[in-house]
Structure formats: structure tokens, C-alpha cells
mmCIF file of C-alpha atoms in Angstrom:
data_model
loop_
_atom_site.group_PDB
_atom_site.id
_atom_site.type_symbol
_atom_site.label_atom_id
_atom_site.label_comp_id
_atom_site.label_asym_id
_atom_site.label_seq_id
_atom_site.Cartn_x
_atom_site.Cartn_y
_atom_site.Cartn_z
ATOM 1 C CA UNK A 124 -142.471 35.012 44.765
ATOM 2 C CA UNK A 125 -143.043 33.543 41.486
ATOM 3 C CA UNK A 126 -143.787 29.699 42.548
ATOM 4 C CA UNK A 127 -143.800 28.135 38.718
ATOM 5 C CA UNK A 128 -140.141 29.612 38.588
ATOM 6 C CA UNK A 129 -138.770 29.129 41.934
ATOM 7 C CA UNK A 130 -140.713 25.921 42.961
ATOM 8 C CA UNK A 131 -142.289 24.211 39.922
ATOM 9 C CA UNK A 132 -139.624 24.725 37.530
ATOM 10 C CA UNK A 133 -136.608 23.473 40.291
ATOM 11 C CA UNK A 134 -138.541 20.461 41.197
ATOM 12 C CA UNK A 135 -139.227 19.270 37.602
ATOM 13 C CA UNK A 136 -135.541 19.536 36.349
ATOM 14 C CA UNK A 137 -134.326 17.651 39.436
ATOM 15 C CA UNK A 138 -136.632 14.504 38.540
ATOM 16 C CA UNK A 139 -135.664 14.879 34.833
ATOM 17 C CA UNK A 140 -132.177 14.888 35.488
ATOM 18 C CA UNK A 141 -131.912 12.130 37.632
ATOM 19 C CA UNK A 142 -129.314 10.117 37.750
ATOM 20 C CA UNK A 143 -129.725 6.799 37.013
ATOM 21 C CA UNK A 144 -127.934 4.311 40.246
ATOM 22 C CA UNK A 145 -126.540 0.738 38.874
ATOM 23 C CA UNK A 146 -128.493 -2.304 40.429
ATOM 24 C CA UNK A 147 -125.481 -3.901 40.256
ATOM 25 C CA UNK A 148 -123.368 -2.572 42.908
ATOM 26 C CA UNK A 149 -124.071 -3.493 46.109
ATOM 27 C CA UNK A 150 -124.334 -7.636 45.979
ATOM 28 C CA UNK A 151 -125.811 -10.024 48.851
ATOM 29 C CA UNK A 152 -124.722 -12.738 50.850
ATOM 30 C CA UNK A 153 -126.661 -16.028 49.552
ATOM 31 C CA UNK A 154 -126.336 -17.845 52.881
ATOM 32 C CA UNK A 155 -126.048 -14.590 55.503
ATOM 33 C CA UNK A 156 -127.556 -11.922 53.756
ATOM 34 C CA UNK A 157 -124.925 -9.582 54.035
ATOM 35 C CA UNK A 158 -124.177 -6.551 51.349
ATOM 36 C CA UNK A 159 -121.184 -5.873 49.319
ATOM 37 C CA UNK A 160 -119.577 -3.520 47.461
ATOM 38 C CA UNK A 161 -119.014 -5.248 44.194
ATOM 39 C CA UNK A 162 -115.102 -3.606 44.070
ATOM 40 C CA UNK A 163 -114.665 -4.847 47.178
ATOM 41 C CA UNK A 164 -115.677 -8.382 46.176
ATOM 42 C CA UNK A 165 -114.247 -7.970 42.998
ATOM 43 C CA UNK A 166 -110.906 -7.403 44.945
ATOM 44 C CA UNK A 167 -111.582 -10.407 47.311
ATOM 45 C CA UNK A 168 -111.614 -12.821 44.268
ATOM 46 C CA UNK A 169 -115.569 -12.937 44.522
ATOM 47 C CA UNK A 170 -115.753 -14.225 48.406
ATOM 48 C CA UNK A 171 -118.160 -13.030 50.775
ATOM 49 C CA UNK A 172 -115.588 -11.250 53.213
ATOM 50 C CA UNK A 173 -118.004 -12.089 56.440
ATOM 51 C CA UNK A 174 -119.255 -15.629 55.540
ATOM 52 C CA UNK A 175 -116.734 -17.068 53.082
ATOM 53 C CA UNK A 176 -119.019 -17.750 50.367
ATOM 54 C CA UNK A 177 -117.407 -18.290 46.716
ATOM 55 C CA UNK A 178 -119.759 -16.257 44.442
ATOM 56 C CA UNK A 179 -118.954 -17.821 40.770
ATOM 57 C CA UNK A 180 -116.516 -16.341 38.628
ATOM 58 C CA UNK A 181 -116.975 -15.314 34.930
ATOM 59 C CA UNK A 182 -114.287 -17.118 32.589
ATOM 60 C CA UNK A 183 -111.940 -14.218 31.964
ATOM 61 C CA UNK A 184 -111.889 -13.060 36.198
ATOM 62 C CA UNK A 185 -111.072 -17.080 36.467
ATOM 63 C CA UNK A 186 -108.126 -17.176 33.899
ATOM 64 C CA UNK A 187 -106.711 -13.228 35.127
ATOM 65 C CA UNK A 188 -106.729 -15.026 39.021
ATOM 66 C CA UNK A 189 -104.385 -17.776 37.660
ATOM 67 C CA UNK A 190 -102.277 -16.984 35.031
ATOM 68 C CA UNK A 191 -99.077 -14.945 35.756
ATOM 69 C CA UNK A 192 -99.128 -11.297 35.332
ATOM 70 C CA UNK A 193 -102.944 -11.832 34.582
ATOM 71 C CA UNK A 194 -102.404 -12.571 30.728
ATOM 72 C CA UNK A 195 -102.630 -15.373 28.645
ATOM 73 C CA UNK A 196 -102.815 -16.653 24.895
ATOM 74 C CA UNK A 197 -106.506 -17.746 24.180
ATOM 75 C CA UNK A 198 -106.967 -21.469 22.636
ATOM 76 C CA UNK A 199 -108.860 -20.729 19.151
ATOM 77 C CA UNK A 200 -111.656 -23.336 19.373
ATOM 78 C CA UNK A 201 -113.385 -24.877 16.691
ATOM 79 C CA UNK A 202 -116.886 -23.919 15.449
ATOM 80 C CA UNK A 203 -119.786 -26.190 15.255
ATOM 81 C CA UNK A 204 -123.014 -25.931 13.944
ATOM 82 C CA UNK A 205 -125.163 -23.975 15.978
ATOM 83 C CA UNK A 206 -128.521 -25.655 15.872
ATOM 84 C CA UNK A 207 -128.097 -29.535 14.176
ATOM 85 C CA UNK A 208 -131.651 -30.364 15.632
ATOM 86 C CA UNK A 209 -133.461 -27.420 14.783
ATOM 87 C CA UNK A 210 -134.501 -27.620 18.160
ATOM 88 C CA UNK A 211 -137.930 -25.413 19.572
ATOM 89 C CA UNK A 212 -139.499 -24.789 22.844
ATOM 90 C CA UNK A 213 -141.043 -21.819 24.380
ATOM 91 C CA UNK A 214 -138.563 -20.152 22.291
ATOM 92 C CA UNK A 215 -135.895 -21.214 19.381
ATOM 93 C CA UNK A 216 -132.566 -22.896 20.232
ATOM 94 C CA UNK A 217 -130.511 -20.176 17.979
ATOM 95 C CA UNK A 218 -132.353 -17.566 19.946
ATOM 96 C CA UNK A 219 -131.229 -18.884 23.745
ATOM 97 C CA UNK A 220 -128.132 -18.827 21.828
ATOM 98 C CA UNK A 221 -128.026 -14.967 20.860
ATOM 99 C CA UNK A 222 -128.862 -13.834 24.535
ATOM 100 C CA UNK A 223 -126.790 -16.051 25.949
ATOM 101 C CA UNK A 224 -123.939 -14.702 23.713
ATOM 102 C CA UNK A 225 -125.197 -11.013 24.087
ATOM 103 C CA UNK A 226 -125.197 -11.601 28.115
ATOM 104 C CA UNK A 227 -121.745 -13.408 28.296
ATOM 105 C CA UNK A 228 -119.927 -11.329 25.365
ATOM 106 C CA UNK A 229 -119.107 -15.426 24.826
ATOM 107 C CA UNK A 230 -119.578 -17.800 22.395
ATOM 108 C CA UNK A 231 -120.008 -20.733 24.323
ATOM 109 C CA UNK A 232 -119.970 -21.904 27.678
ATOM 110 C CA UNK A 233 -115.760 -22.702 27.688
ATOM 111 C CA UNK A 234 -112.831 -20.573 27.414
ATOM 112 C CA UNK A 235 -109.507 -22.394 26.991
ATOM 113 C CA UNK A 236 -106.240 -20.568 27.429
ATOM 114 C CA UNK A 237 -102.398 -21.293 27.910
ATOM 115 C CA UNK A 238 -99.780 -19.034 29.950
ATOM 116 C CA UNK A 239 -97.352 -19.549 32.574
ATOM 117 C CA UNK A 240 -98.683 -20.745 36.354
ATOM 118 C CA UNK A 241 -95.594 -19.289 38.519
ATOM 119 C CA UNK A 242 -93.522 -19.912 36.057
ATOM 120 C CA UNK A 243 -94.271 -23.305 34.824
ATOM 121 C CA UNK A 244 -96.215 -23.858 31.422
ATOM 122 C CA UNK A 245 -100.216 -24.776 31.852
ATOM 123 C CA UNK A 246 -103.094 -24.843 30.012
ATOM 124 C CA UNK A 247 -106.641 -24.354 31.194
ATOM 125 C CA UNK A 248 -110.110 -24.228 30.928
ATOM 126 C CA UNK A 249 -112.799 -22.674 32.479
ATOM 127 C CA UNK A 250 -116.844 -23.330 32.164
ATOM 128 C CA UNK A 251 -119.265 -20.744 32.715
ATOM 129 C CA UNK A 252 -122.279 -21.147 34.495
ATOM 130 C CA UNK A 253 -123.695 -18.077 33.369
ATOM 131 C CA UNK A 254 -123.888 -19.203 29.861
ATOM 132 C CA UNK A 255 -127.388 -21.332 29.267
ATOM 133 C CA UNK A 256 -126.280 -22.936 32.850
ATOM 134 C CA UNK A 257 -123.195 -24.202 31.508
ATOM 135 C CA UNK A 258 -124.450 -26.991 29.469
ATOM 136 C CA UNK A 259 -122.425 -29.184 27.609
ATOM 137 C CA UNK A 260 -123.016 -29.274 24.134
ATOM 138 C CA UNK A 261 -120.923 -29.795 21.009
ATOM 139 C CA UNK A 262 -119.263 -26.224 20.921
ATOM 140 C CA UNK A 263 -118.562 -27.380 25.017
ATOM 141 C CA UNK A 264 -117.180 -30.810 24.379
ATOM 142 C CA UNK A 265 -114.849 -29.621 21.481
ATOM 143 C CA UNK A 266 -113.252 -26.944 23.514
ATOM 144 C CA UNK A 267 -112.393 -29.451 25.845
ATOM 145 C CA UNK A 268 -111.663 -31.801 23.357
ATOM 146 C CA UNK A 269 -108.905 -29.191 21.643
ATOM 147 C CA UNK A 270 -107.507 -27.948 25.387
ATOM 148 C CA UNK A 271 -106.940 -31.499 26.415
ATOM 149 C CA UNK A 272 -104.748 -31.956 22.641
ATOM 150 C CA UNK A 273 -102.919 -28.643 23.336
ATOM 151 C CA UNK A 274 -101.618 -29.408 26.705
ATOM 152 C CA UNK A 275 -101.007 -33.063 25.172
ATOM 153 C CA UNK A 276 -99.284 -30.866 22.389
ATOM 154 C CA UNK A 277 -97.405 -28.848 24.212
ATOM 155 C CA UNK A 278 -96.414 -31.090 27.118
ATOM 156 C CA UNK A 279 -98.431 -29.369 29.864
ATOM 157 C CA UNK A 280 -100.756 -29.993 32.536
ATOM 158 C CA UNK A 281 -104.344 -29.594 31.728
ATOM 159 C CA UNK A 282 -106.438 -27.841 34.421
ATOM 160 C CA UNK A 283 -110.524 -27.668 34.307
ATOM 161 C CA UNK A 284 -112.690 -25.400 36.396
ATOM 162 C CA UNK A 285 -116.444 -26.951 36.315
ATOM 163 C CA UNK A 286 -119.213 -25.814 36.555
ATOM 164 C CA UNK A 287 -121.954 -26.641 35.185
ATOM 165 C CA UNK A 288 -125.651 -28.076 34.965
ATOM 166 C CA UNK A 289 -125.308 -31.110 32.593
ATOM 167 C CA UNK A 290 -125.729 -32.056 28.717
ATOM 168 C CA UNK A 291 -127.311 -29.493 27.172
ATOM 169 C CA UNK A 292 -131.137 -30.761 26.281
ATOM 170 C CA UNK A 293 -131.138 -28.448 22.636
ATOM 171 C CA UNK A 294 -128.723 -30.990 21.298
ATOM 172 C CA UNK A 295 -130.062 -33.960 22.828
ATOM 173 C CA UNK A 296 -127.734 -37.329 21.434
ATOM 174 C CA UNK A 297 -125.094 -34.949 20.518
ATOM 175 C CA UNK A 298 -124.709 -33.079 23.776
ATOM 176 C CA UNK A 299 -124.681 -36.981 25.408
ATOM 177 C CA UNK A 300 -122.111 -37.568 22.391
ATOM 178 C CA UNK A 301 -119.494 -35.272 24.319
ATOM 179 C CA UNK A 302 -119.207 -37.260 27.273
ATOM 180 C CA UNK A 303 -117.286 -40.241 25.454
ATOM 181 C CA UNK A 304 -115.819 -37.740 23.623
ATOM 182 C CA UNK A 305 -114.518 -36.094 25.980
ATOM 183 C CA UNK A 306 -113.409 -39.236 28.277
ATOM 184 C CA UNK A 307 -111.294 -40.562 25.390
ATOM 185 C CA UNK A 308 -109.260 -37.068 25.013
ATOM 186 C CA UNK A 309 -108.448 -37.353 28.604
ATOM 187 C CA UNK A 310 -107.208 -40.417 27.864
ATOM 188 C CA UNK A 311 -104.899 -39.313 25.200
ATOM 189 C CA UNK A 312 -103.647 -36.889 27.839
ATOM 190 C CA UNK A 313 -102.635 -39.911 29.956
ATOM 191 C CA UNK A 314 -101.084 -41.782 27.799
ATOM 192 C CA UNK A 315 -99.105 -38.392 27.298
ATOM 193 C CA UNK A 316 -98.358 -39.200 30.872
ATOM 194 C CA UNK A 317 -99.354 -35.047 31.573
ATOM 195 C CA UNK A 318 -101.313 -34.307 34.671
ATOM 196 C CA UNK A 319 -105.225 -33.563 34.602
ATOM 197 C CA UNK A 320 -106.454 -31.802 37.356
ATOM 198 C CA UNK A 321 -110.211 -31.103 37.705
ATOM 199 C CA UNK A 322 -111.639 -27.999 40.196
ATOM 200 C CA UNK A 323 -115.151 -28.280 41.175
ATOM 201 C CA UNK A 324 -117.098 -25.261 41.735
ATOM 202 C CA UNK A 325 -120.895 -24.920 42.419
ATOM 203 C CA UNK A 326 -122.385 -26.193 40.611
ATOM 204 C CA UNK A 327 -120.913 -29.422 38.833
ATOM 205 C CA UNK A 328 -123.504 -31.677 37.938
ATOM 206 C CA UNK A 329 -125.711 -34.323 35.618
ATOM 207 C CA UNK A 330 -123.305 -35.618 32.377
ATOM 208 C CA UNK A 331 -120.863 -33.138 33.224
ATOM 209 C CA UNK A 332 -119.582 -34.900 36.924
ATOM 210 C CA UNK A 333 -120.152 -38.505 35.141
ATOM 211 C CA UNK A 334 -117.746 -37.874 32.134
ATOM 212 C CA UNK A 335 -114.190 -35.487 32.320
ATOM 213 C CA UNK A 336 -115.191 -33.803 35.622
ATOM 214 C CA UNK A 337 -114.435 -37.341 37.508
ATOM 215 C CA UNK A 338 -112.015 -38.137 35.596
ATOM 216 C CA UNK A 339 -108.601 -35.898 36.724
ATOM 217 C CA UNK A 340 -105.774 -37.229 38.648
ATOM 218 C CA UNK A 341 -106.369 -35.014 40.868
ATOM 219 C CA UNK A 342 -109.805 -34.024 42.239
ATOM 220 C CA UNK A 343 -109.875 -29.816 44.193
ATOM 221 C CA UNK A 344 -113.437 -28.734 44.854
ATOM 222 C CA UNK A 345 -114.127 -25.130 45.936
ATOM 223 C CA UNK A 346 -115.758 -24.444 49.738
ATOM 224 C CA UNK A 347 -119.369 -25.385 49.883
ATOM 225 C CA UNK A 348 -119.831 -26.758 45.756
ATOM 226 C CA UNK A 349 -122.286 -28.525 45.004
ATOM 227 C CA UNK A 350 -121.201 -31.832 43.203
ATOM 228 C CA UNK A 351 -123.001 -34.820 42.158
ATOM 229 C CA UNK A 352 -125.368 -36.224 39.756
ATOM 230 C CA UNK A 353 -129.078 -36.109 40.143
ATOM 231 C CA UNK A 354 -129.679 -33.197 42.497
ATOM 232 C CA UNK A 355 -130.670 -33.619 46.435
ATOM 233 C CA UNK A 356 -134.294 -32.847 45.591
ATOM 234 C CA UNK A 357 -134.693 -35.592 43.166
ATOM 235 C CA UNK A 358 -132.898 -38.166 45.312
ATOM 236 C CA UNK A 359 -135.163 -37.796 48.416
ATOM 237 C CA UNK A 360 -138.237 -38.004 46.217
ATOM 238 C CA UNK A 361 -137.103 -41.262 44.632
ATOM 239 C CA UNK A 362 -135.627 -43.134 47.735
ATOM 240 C CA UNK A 363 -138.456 -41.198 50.201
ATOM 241 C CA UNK A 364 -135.742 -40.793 52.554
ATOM 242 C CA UNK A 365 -134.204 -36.994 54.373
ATOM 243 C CA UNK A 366 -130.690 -37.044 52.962
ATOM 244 C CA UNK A 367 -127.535 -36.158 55.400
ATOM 245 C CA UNK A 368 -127.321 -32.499 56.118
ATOM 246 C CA UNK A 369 -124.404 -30.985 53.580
ATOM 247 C CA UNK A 370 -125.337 -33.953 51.455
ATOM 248 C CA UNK A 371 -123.198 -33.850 47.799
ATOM 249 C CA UNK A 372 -121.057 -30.107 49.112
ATOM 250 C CA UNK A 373 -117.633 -30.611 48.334
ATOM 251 C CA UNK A 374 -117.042 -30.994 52.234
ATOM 252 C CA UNK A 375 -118.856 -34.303 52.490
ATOM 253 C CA UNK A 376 -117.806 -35.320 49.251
ATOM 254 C CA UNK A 377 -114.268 -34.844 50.891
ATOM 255 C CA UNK A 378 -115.096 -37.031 53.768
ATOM 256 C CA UNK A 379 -115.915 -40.060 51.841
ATOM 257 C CA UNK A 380 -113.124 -39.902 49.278
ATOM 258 C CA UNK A 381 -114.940 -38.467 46.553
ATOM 259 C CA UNK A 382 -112.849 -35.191 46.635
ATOM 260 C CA UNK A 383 -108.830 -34.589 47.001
ATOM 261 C CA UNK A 384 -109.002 -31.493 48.830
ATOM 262 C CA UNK A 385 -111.417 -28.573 49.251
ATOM 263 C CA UNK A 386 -109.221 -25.369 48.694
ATOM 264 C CA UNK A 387 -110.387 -21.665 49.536
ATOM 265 C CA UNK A 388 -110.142 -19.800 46.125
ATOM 266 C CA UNK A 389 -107.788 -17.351 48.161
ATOM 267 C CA UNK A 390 -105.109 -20.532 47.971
ATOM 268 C CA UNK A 391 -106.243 -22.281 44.748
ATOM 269 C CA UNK A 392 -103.437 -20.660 42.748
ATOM 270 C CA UNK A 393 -100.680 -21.444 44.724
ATOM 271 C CA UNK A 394 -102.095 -25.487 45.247
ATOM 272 C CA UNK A 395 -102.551 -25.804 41.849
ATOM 273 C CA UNK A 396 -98.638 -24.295 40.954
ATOM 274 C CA UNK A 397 -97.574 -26.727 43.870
ATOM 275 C CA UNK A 398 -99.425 -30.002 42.035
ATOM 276 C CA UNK A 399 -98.104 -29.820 38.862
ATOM 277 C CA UNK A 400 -94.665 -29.280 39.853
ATOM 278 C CA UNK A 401 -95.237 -32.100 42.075
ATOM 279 C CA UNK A 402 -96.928 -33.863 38.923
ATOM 280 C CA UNK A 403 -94.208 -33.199 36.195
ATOM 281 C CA UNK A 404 -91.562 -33.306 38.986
ATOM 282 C CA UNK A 405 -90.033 -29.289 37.647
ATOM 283 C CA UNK A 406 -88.310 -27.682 40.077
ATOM 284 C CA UNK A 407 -89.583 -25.454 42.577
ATOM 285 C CA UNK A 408 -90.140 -21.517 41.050
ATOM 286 C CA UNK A 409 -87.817 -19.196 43.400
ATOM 287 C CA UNK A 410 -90.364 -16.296 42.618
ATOM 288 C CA UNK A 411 -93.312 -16.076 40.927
ATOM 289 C CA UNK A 412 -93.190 -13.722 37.802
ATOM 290 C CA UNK A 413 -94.357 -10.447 37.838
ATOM 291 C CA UNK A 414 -95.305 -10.304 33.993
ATOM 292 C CA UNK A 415 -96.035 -12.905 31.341
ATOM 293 C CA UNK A 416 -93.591 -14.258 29.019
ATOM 294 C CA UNK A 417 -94.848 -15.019 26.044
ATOM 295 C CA UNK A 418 -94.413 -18.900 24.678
ATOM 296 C CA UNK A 419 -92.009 -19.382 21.686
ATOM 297 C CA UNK A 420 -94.047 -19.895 18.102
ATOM 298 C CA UNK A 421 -97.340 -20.648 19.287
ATOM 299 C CA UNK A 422 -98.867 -17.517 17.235
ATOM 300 C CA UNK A 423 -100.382 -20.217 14.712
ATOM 301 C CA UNK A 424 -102.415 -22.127 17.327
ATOM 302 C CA UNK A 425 -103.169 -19.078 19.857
ATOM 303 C CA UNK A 426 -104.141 -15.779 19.958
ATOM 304 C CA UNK A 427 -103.066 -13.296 22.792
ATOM 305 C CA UNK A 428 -105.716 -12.263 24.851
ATOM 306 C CA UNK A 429 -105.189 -8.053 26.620
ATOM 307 C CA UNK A 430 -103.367 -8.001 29.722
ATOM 308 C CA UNK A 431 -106.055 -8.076 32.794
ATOM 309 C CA UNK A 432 -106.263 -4.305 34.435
ATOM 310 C CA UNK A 433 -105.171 -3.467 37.134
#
């Protein structure tokens, strides 16, 4: 027996052709610990099967779960100047920026689009959390700013999904800037006399929940989101007192008028269809389409985004 070719040799080619497993695709329960398959969440609209927890959803999985036949025309948003203060830390502003943008594949933390919500015409936007916590900062408050002037635009309802840790620090007076900004361009969509409906997800927070994210006609919060302003740690310290248990989760926040409805993402698409016919009083859809129909000249303010996979 020759042991460097039939033992060495074997052993050493099976560690150097190793394959190399994903750490990606199992994913765990926050509150119960439980494991995943990420297709099977995936499939599940990102909720814990066992538990019921709604994981966050990235922008595009967001827009795909409400817009008919998964596709949609993307809002082109304005740019902005990407670092007015020239702000430092530990590390450079424009430099948060880049890996922010290389982990998202995003530019900023909204995505605006427009499509058809079984059926009827809609426009919405979606905040990622993922992206520097989902800050709002000028490139934020200016996609917000240009969705709530489309739907005004184009007669539509306006639809937000928050999320979100506050004004983003980097920018300091002009991330606070956004907030009036912001509240004023809802206002415009009022006086439009279009709906504004506002879903909270975990988390909606700081600047964010005291500006446009309080603001809708209509108030849906996803199971177990945190909302509020301060956080529940910062509270206790400064009134020294235990706070209710589920203190500021959309539940309680539901309890004492603060929230509409709490919706389980597995019926969010279907409440929100039902509201804004309700809200622009359109007849009810017989059947919900099967693929997208593209709007009528609305090339020069939109691009088309691809068609989600199936």
C-alpha cells in the first residue's frame, strides 16, 4: 500500500476542494429561536412560519408583494449632494455611503414606484432599514417629496412603508430640514383630496414617526413594530419608571388609538386594495390581474423596472 497515494494524497484534495456552504441559508427566529430555510421564508413573505414574526423586507421583495403581476415603473428620483457637511467620524460620511450602496445595490434608503394594486392605479414607497438604518436625509426626504407629487400628479393614492431609525445625524439641519419638507408635500396631497396611507413596520422611529409617518389618513402597522419616538430604553431612564410590557409595539399603539389596524403582511395587500377603493370610492375589482398593464405616456417621468421572478 502506498499511503502518500492512497491516504495522503485523497485526504488533501478533499480539504482543497471544499465546497464553500452559504451562511445565509438557514435564518433564526428572533423571538423563538427557530431555523428557516431562507426559500421557505422567502415564499412566506419573510414570516416566521412557527411564531409569526415579520422579518423586514428589502425594497424591491416589498414593491414585487404589492404590485400586480409583481412589476412596476420605478419613480426616477432626484439627486442631491452627497456630503453638504463634509461630515467625519470614525470614518467619512461618503464612505458609509459607498458600503451602504455596495450592500443594498441602492442609492438611498427609498424606492418609489407606480403600478396597478388589483387593478386600481397606486403609487408607493418603501424605506429600507438596511440602508445606514434607514435614516432620513436629503436624498430620503426628496424621494418622498417627488412620490407624494406623482400620486398628486397622477391622481392616485400614495402608500408609505416605514421603517426607519430617524434623521440621519451626517446631515444634521438638513436631514431635520426634511421633516417640514416632507409634512408640507403631504399636504399638497390633501388638498389633492388623494388618500395617504402610512404602514408601520419595525422599526419606525425618532424624526421619521414625528413628521410624514403620523401624518396618513390612514394609519396600518405590521404585527409586533416597534413605533414611537425616543426608544423604551431612553424613556425609563428619564422618567425612572418600568414601562408597560409591549410598550410602543404596534399592538398597544392600537389599543390607545395611535394605530388604525395592525394587519399580518399575509393580508396587507388585499387591506390596502380594499382602502383606497374605499378612499377614492372606484368600484370594486371583479379579479385581480394576473399581469401588469402598463400606464399610458408615463415613459418621461418613469422607468420600468424587470418583472419580479417567479
Amino acid at each position: 500500500m502506498n499511503w502518500i497515494s492512497n491516504v495522503v494524497r485523497p485526504k488533501l484534495n478533499s480539504f482543497l476542494n471544499r465546497r464553500e456552504v452559504p451562511e445565509n441559508l438557514w435564518v433564526k427566529c428572533p423571538e423563538t429561536g427557530q431555523m428557516v430555510f431562507h426559500k421557505d421564508l422567502e415564499a412566506n413573505l419573510h414570516v416566521i412560519p412557527g411564531s409569526g414574526y415579520h422579518m423586514r423586507m428589502e425594497p424591491t421583495a416589498r414593491l414585487r408583494m404589492m404590485f400586480d403581476g409583481g412589476t412596476w415603473y420605478d419613480i426616477a428620483l432626484p439627486a442631491v449632494a452627497a456630503d453638504p457637511l463634509k461630515f467625519r467620524d470614525e470614518k467619512r460620511y461618503t464612505d458609509r455611503l459607498k458600503d451602504a450602496r455596495t450592500k443594498t445595490g441602492a442609492q438611498d434608503a427609498l424606492k418609489v414606484g407606480y403600478g396597478k394594486l388589483e387593478g386600481l392605479a397606486v403609487t408607493i414607497a418603501v424605506q429600507d432599514f438596511g440602508f445606514m438604518g434607514g435614516s432620513l436625509g436629503m436624498a430620503a426626504g426628496e424621494a418622498i417629496v417627488t412620490g407624494l407629487e406623482t400620486a398628486a400628479a397622477r391622481g392616485t393614492p400614495f402608500i408609505i412603508f416605514a421603517s426607519s431609525g430617524g434623521a440621519r445625524m451626517q446631515e444634521g439641519i438638513l436631514s431635520l430640514m426634511q421633516m417640514p419638507r416632507t409634512t408640507c408635500a403631504v399636504q399638497e396631497l390633501r388638498e389633492a383630496r388623494l388618500p395617504y396611507i402610512v404602514v408601520l413596520t419595525n422599526p419606525t422611529t425618532g424624526g421619521v414617526t414625528a413628521s410624514y409617518a403620523m401624518l396618513g389618513d390612514v394609519h396600518l402597522a405590521e404585527p409586533g413594530a416597534l413605533i414611537g419616538f425616543a426608544g423604551p430604553r431612553v424613556i425609563e431612564q428619564t422618567i425612572r419608571e418600568k414601562l408597560p410590557d409591549g410598550f410602543q409595539r404596534s399592538e398597544f399603539l392600537r389599543q390607545h388609538g395611535m394605530v388604525d389596524m395592525v394587519v399580518h403582511r399575509h393580508d396587507m395587500r388585499a387591506t390596502l386594495a380594499r382602502l383606497c377603493r374605499l378612499l377614492t370610492r372606484a368600484p370594486a375589482a371583479e379579479a385581480a390581474p394576473t399581469r401588469h398593464e402598463a400606464p399610458v405616456a408615463e415613459a418621461d417621468a418613469a422607468a420600468p423596472a424587470a418583472p419580479a421572478a417567479s
